[in-house]
mmCIF file of C-alpha atoms and ligand atoms in Angstrom:
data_model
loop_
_atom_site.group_PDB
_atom_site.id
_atom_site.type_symbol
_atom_site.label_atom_id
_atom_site.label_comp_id
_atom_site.label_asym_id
_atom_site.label_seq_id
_atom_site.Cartn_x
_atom_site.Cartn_y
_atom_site.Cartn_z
ATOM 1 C CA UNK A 1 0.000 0.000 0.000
ATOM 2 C CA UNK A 2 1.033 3.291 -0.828
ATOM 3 C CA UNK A 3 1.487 5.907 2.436
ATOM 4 C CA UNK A 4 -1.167 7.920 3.439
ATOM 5 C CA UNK A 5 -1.601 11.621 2.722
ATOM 6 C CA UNK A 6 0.375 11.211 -0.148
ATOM 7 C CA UNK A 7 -0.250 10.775 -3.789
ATOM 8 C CA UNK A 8 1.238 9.971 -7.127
ATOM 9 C CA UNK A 9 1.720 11.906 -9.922
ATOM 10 C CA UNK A 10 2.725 10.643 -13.590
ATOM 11 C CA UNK A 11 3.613 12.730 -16.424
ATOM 12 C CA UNK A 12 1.719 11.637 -19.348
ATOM 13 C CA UNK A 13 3.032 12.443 -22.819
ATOM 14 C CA UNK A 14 0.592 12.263 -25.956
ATOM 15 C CA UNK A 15 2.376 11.833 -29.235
ATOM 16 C CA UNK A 16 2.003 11.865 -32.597
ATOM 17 C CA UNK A 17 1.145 13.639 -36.009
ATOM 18 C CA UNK A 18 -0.585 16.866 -36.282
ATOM 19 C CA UNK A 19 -4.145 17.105 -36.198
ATOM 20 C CA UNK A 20 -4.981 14.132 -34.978
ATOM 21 C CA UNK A 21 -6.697 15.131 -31.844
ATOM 22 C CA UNK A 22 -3.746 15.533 -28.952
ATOM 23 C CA UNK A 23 -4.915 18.463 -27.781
ATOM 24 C CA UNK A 24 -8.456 18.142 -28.013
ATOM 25 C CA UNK A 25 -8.248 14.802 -26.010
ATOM 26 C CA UNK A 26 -6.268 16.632 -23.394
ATOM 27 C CA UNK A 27 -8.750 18.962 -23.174
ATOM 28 C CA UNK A 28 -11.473 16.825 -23.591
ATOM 29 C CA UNK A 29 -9.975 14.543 -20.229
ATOM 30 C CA UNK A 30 -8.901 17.112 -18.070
ATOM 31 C CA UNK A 31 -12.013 19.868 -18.670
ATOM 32 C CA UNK A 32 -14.516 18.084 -20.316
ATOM 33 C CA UNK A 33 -14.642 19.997 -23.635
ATOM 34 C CA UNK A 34 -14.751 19.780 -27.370
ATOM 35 C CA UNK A 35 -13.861 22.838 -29.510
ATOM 36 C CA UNK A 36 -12.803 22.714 -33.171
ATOM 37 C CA UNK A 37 -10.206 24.803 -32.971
ATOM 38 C CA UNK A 38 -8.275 24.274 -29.894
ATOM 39 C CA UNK A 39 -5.346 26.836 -29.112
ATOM 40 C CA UNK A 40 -2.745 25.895 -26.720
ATOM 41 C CA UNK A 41 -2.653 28.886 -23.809
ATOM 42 C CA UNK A 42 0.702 30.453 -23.890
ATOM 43 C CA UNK A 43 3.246 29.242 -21.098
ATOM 44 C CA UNK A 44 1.057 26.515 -20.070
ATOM 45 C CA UNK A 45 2.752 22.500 -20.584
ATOM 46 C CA UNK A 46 0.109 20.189 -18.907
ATOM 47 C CA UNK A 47 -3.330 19.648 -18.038
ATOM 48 C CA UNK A 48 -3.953 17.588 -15.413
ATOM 49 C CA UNK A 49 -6.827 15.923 -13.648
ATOM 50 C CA UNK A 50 -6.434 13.963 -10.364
ATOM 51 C CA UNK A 51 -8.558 10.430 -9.751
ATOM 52 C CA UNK A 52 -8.585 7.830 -8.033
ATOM 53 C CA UNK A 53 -7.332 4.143 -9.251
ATOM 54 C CA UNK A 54 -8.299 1.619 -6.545
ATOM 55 C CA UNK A 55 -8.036 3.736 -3.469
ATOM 56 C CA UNK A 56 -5.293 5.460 -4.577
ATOM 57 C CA UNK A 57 -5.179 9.613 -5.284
ATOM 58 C CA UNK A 58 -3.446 9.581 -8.673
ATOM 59 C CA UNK A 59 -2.741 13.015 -10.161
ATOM 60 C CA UNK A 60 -2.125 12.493 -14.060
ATOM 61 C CA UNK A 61 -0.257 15.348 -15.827
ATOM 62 C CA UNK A 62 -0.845 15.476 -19.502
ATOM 63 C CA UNK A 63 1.722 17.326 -21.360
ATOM 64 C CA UNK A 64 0.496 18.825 -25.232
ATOM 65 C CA UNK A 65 2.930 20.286 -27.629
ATOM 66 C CA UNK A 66 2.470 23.681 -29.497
ATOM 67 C CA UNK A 67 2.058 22.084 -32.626
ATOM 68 C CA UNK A 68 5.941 20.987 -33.507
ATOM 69 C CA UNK A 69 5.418 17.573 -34.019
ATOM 70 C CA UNK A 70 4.276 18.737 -37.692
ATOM 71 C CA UNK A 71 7.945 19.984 -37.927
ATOM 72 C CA UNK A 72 9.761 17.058 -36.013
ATOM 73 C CA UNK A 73 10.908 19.767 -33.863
ATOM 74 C CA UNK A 74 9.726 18.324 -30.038
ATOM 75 C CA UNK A 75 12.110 19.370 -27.826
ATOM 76 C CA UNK A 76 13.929 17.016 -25.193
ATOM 77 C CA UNK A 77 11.957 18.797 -22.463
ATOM 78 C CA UNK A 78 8.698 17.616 -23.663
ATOM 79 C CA UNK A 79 9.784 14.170 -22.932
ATOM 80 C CA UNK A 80 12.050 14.360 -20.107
ATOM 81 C CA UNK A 81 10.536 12.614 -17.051
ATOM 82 C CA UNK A 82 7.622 11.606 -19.062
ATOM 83 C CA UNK A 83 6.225 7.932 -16.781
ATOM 84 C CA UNK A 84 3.420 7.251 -19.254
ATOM 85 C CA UNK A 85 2.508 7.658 -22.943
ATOM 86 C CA UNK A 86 -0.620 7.841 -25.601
ATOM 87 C CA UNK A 87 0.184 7.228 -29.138
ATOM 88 C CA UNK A 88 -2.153 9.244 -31.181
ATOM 89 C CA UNK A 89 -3.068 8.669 -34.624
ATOM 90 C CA UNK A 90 -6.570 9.543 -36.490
ATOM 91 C CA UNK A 91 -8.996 7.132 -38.450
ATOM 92 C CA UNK A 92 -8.638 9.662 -41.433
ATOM 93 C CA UNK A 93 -5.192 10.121 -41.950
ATOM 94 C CA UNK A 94 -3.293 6.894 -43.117
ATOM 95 C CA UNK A 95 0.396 9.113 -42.828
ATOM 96 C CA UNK A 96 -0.612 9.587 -38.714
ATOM 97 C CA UNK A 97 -1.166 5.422 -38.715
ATOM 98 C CA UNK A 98 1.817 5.367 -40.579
ATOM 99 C CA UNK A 99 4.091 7.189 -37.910
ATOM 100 C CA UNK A 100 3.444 5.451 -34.718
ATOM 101 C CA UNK A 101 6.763 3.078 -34.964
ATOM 102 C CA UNK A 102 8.616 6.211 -35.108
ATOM 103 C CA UNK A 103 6.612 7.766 -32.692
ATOM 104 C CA UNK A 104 7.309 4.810 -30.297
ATOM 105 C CA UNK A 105 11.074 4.985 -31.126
ATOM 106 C CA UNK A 106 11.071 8.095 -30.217
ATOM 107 C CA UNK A 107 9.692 8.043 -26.866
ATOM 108 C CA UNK A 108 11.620 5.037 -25.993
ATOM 109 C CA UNK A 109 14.819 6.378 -26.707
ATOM 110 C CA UNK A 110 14.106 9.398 -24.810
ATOM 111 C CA UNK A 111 12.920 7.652 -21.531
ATOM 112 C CA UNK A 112 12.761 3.913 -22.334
ATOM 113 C CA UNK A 113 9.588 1.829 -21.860
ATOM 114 C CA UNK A 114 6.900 3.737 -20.403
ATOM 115 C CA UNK A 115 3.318 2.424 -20.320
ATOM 116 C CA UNK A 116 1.978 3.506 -23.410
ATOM 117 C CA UNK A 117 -0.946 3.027 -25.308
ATOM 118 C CA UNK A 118 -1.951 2.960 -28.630
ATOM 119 C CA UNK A 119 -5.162 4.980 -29.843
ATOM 120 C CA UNK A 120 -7.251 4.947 -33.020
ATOM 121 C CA UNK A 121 -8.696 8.747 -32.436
ATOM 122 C CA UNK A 122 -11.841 10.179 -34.536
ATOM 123 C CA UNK A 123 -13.771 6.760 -35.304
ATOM 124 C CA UNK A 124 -16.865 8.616 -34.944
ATOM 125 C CA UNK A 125 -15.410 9.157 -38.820
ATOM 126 C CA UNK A 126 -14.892 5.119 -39.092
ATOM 127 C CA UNK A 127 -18.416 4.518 -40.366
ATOM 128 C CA UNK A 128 -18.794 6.851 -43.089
ATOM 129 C CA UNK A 129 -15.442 6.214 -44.331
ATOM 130 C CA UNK A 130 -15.845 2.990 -44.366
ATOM 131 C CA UNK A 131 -18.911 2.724 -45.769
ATOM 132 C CA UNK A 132 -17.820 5.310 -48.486
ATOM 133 C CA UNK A 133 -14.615 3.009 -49.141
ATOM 134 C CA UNK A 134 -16.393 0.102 -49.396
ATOM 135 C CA UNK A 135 -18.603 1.739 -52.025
ATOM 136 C CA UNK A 136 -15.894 2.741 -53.837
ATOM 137 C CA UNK A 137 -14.178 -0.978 -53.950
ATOM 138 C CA UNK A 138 -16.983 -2.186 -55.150
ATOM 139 C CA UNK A 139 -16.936 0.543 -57.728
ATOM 140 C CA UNK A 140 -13.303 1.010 -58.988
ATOM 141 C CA UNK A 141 -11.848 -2.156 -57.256
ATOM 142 C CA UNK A 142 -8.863 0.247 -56.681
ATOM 143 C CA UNK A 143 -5.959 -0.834 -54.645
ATOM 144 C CA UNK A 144 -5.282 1.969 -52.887
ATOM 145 C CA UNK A 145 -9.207 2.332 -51.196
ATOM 146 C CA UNK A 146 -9.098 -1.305 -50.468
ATOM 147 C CA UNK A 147 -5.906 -0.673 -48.437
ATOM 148 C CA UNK A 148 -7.456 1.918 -46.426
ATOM 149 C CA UNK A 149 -10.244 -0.216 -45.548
ATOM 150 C CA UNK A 150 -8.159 -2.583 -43.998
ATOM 151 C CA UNK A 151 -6.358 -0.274 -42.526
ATOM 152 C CA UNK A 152 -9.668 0.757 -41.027
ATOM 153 C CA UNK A 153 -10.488 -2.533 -39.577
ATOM 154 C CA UNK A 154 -7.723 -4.544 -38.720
ATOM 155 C CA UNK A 155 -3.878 -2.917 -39.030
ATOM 156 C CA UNK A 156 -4.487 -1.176 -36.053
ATOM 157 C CA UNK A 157 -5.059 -4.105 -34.175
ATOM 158 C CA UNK A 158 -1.956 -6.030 -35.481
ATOM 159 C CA UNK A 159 0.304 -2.870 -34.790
ATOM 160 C CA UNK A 160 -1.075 -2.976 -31.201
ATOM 161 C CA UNK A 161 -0.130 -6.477 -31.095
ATOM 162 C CA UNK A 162 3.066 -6.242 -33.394
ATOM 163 C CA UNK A 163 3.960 -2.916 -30.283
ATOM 164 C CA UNK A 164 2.643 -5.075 -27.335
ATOM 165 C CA UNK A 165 0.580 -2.297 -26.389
ATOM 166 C CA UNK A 166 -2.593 -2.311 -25.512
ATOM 167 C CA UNK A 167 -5.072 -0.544 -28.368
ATOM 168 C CA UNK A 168 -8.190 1.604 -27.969
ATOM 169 C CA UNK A 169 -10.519 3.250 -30.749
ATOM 170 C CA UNK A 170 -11.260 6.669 -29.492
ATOM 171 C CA UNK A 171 -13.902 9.548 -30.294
ATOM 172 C CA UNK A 172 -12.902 12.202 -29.016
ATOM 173 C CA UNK A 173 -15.633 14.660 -30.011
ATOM 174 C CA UNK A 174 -17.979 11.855 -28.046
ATOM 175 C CA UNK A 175 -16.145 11.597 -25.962
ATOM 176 C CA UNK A 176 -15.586 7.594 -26.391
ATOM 177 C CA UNK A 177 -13.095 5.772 -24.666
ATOM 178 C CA UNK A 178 -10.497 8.855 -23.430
ATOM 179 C CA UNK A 179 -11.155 8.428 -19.668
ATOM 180 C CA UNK A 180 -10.583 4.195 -20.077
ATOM 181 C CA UNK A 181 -7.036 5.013 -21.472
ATOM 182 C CA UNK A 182 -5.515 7.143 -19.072
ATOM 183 C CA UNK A 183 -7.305 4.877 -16.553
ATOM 184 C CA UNK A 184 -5.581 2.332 -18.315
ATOM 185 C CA UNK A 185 -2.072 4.338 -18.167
ATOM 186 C CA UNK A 186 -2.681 5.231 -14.390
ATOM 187 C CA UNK A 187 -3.202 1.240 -13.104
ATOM 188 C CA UNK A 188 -0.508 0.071 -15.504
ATOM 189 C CA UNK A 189 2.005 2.815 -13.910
ATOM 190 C CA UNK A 190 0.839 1.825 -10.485
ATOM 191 C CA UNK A 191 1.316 -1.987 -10.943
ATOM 192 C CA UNK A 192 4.938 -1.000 -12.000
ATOM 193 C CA UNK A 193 5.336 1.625 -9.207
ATOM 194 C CA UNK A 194 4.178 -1.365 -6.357
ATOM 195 C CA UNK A 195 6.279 -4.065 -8.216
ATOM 196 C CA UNK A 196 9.717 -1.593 -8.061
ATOM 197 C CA UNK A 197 8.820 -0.969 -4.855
ATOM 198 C CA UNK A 198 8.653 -4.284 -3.597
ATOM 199 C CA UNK A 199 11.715 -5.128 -5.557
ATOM 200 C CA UNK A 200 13.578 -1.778 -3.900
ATOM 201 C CA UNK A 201 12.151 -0.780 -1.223
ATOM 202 C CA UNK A 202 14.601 2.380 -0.952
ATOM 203 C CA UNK A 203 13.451 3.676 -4.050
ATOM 204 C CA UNK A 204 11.092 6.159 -2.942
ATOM 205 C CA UNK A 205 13.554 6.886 -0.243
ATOM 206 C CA UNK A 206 16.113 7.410 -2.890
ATOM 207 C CA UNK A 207 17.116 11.777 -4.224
ATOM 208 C CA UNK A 208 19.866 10.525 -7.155
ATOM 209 C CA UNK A 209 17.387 8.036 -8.608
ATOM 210 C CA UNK A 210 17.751 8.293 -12.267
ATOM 211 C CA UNK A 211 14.948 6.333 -13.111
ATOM 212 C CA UNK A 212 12.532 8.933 -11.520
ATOM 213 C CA UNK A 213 13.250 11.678 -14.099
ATOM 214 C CA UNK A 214 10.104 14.419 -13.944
ATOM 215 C CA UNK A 215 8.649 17.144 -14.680
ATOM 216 C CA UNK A 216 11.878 19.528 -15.748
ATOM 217 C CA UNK A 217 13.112 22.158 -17.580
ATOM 218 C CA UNK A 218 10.482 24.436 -19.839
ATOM 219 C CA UNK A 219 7.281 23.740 -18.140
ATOM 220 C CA UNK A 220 5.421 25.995 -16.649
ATOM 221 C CA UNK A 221 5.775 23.474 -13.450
ATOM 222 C CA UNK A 222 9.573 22.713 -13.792
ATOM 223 C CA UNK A 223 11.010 24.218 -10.697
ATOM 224 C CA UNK A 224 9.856 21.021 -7.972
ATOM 225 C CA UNK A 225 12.633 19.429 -6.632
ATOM 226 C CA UNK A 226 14.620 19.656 -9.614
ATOM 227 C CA UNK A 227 18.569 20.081 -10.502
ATOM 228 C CA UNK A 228 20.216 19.844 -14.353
ATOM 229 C CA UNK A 229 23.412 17.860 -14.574
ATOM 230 C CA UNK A 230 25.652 17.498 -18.183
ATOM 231 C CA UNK A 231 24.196 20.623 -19.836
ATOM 232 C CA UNK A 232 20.543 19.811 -18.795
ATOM 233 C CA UNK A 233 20.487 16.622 -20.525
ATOM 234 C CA UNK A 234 20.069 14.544 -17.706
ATOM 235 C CA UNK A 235 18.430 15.357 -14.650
ATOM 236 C CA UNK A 236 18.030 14.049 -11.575
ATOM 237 C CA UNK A 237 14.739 14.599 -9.656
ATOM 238 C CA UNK A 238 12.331 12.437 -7.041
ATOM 239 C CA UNK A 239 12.140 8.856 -7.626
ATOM 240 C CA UNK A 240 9.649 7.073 -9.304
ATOM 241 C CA UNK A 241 7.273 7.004 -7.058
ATOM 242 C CA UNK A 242 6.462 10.662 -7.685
ATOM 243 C CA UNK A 243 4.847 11.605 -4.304
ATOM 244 C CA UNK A 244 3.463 15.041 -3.550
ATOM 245 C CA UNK A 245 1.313 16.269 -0.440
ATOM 246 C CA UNK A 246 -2.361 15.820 -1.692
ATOM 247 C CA UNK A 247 -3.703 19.288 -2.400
ATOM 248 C CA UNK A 248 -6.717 19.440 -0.727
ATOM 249 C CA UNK A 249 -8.194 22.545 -2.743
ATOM 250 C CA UNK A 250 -11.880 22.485 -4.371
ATOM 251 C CA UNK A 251 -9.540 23.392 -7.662
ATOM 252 C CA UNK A 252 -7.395 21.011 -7.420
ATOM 253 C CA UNK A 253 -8.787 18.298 -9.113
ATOM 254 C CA UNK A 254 -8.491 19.919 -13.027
ATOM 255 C CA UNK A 255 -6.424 22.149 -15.074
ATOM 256 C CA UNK A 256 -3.597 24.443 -14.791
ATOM 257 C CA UNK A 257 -5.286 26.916 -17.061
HETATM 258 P P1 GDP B 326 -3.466 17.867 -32.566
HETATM 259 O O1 GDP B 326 -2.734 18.646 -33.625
HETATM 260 O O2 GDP B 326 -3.088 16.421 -32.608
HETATM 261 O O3 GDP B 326 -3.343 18.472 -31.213
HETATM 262 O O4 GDP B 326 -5.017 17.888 -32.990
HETATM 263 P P2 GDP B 326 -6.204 18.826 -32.443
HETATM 264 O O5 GDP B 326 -6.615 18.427 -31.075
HETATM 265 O O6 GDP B 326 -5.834 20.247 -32.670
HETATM 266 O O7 GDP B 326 -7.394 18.379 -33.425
HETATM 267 C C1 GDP B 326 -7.330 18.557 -34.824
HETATM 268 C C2 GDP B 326 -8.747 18.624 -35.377
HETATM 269 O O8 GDP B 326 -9.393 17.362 -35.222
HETATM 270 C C3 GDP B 326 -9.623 19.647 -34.658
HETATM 271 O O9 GDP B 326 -10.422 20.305 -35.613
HETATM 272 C C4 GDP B 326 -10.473 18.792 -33.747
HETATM 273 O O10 GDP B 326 -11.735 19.405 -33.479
HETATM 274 C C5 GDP B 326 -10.629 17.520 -34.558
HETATM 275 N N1 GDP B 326 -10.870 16.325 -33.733
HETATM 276 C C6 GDP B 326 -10.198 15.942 -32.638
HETATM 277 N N2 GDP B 326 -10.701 14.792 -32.145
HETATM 278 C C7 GDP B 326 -11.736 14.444 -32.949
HETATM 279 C C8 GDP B 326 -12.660 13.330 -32.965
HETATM 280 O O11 GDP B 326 -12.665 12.432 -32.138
HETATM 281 N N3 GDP B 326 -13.582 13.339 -33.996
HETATM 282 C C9 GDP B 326 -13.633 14.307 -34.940
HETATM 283 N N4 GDP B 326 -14.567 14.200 -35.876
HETATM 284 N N5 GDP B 326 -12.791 15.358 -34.947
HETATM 285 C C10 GDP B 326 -11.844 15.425 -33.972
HETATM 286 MG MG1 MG B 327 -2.135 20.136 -30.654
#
């Protein structure tokens, strides 16, 4: 059991190709909106919402981009510390499907394996594409529809199982599915959290844990407990078990904003 008065809090990065809903499921999770046109606030790195996985207070951080994954340009910072990861791509866009093994890679090499998921955003699309695509087989028995189709239905599925990761089809804009996967994200970190634990129990106890990387330089929230080593590529924060005093605050349990 984790101590008392205390809970855990996990950066959550969400990855992948423009447009295909990052920010609106952040949104969507941690205020419980939809907008078209979402515009990332100035200054601000993370949303975050606090819940509770069996009996535990779990405060989940979600950390969006400004939009730079469209120019390959996310810095180190984004990822640094990051404990738990959603890889985004959309039902309409075959290039965003196309990405996630480099997506992946990327996180990996940044902060190794992370629970991550993988999520097929926008399906409230699925049915009319698919139903338009299947039309269009029928009609021009082209390749290149037939591909999509399948890509539709079943590639996502054998990625998910190709990337061990566990795979959810998402609507955002209905708001289908979003809380289950950072529910997911949240028990999967804790397992891990309870298994170290038990493994080492002088992790949590432990200030020059590398392992426990969090929350650093460029965010808005960057100055707890940290301290830059090598150039601020490596940093050295709390452990793993990311522990804070529970804020007890009516606000506390959404946004930063
Ligand atoms: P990001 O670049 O990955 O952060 O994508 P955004 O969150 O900015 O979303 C891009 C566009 O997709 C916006 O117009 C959103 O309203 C739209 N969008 C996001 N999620 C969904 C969804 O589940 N269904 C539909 N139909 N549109 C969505
Ligand atoms: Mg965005």
């Amino acid at each position: 059991m984790l101590e008392e008065d205390m809970e855990v809090a996990i950066k959550v990065v969400v990855v992948g190709n423009g447009a295909v809903g990052k920010s609106s499921m952040i949104q969507r999770y941690c205020k419980g909106i939809f907008t078209k046109d979402y515009k990332k606030t100035i200054g601000v790195d993370f949303l975050e919402r606090q819940i509770q996985v069996n009996d535990e207070d779990v405060r989940l951080m979600l950390w969006d981009t400004a939009g730079q994954e469209e120019f390959d340009a996310i810095t180190k910072a984004y990822y640094r510390g990051a404990q738990a990861c959603v890889l985004v791509f959309s039902t309409t866009d075959r290039e965003s499907f196309k990405a996630i093994p480099t997506w992946k890679e990327k996180v990996v090499t940044e902060v190794g394996d992370i629970p991550t998921v993988l999520v097929q955003n926008k399906i409230d699309l699925l049915d009319d594409s698919c139903i338009k695509k299947i039309l269009r087989i029928f009609q021009r028995k082209s390749k290149i529809t037939f591909e999509l189709l399948l890509y539709s239905c079943e590639e996502a599925e054998a990625l998910a199982k190709k990337l061990k990761l566990r795979f959810y089809r998402a609507s955002v804009k209905e708001d289908l599915n979003v809380t289950e996967v950072f529910k997911y994200l949240a028990d999967k970190y804790l397992q891990r959290l309870k298994q170290q634990t038990a493994e080492d129990p002088e992790l949590v106890h432990t200030s020059s844990n590398k392992i426990g990387v969090f929350n650093t330089a460029g965010g808005s929230h960057s100055n707890q407990n940290s301290s830059t080593l090598n150039g601020g590529d490596v940093i050295n924060l709390r452990p793993n078990k990311q522990r804070t005093k529970k804020n007890r605050s009516p606000f506390s349990n959404c946004s930063i904003l």
